[in-house]
Amino acid sequence: MQLLQEFFRQNYDLTMLILICLAIFFAFYIAGILVARYLVTFIGRVVSKSRIDLDQHLLNAFEMPLRTLFVVLGVYYTLCYLDLPAQYDVVLVKILRSFIVLVIAWGIYRLAGTKAFLTEELVDRMEMDQILVPLISKVIQIAIIALSVILIANEWDYDVNGFIAGLGLGGLAFALAAQDMLANLFGGIVIVMEKPFSLGDWVYTPSVEGTVEDISFRSTRFRTFAQALVTVPNSTLAREAITNWSRMGKRRLDFHLRLSVKSTADQMKTVVKSIEEMLRDHPGIHPETIMVYLETIHPGSLDVFVYCFTSTTVWDEYLAVREDVNFKIMEILDAAGVSMAFPSQNLVVENL
């Protein structure tokens, strides 16, 4: 104990210097914790009053960067108190400015995360598909990193113009080497932005027909009706005509009834009128467009044209409506005493 007291007496100045430096550092450290915590609370109250829809991710985005900033400030002012040689002051200032840039970039980087407010707000305001969220997030984060590197390089007196020119040449070389990848990427962006189909849609293209199972920025996967999984590059889909059967508001039902030529005019009028009334009263038939006409008189049949739409576009429900319509038409024909025409040929023998 006496040795320790003797040491402090002999090194009083050094001891006080160390204690003051530690006090400065811990003061900034504690201040960083308090400022970050209460600043987040203050922002939360302001946000709640201004009716801006922000989640906790935004409020916490700058909490850790703020704490880190105060730690850096603590180290800086501690070193300033040590009264270092003048040539180190410039270096310390550059280091401090570089850390400030890094801390701000860190906070904005966290704001641009996949599930953060900045990205979600941008997607919502521009009415983009949620599939774009990861891409937009990465683009913003890469831009933040690139800008931070440029600012720090400029702070340390590096040739920023040469650096930017190098990035441009490097980007051009990359674009030439990755033409197919970029074509698929931009094709994916076009598909997501224009939304010609969504997950679960029944789609037909010259390349494939089936249900959309997955949409990425490189390719789109379809499940065909044979249950095969087909992957089509987005660049191919972007160049092709796409028919989206799932976006039909209604589904067409049309056919010809070939009835016997032995049917009378009154019987045909009864059949046509009854079929039309049946379709108008059917709950599965859309009432907007219903056409039933005796269209053509052939030597072997009387052709009745039936044209309408089902209210449903689902395949199995459509088939159920069509089946029910067919059964009701059979009942109408039986009630009118009209039979279907069958393929026949008349053979005339002139000489036996």
GROMACS .gro file of N, CA and C in nm, residues 75-84:
model
   30
   75VAL      N    1  -1.284   0.965  -2.757
   75VAL     CA    2  -1.144   0.934  -2.788
   75VAL      C    3  -1.074   1.058  -2.845
   76TYR      N    4  -1.146   1.131  -2.932
   76TYR     CA    5  -1.085   1.249  -2.994
   76TYR      C    6  -1.049   1.355  -2.891
   77TYR      N    7  -1.144   1.389  -2.805
   77TYR     CA    8  -1.116   1.494  -2.706
   77TYR      C    9  -1.018   1.447  -2.598
   78THR      N   10  -1.014   1.317  -2.576
   78THR     CA   11  -0.913   1.264  -2.484
   78THR      C   12  -0.774   1.283  -2.542
   79LEU      N   13  -0.759   1.252  -2.670
   79LEU     CA   14  -0.629   1.271  -2.735
   79LEU      C   15  -0.594   1.419  -2.745
   80CYS      N   16  -0.698   1.505  -2.767
   80CYS     CA   17  -0.671   1.650  -2.770
   80CYS      C   18  -0.621   1.700  -2.635
   81TYR      N   19  -0.673   1.643  -2.528
   81TYR     CA   20  -0.631   1.687  -2.394
   81TYR      C   21  -0.486   1.647  -2.365
   82LEU      N   22  -0.439   1.543  -2.433
   82LEU     CA   23  -0.302   1.499  -2.409
   82LEU      C   24  -0.199   1.597  -2.463
   83ASP      N   25  -0.246   1.697  -2.537
   83ASP     CA   26  -0.157   1.800  -2.590
   83ASP      C   27  -0.046   1.737  -2.676
   84LEU      N   28  -0.093   1.663  -2.778
   84LEU     CA   29   0.002   1.599  -2.869
   84LEU      C   30   0.067   1.702  -2.959
   0.00000   0.00000   0.00000
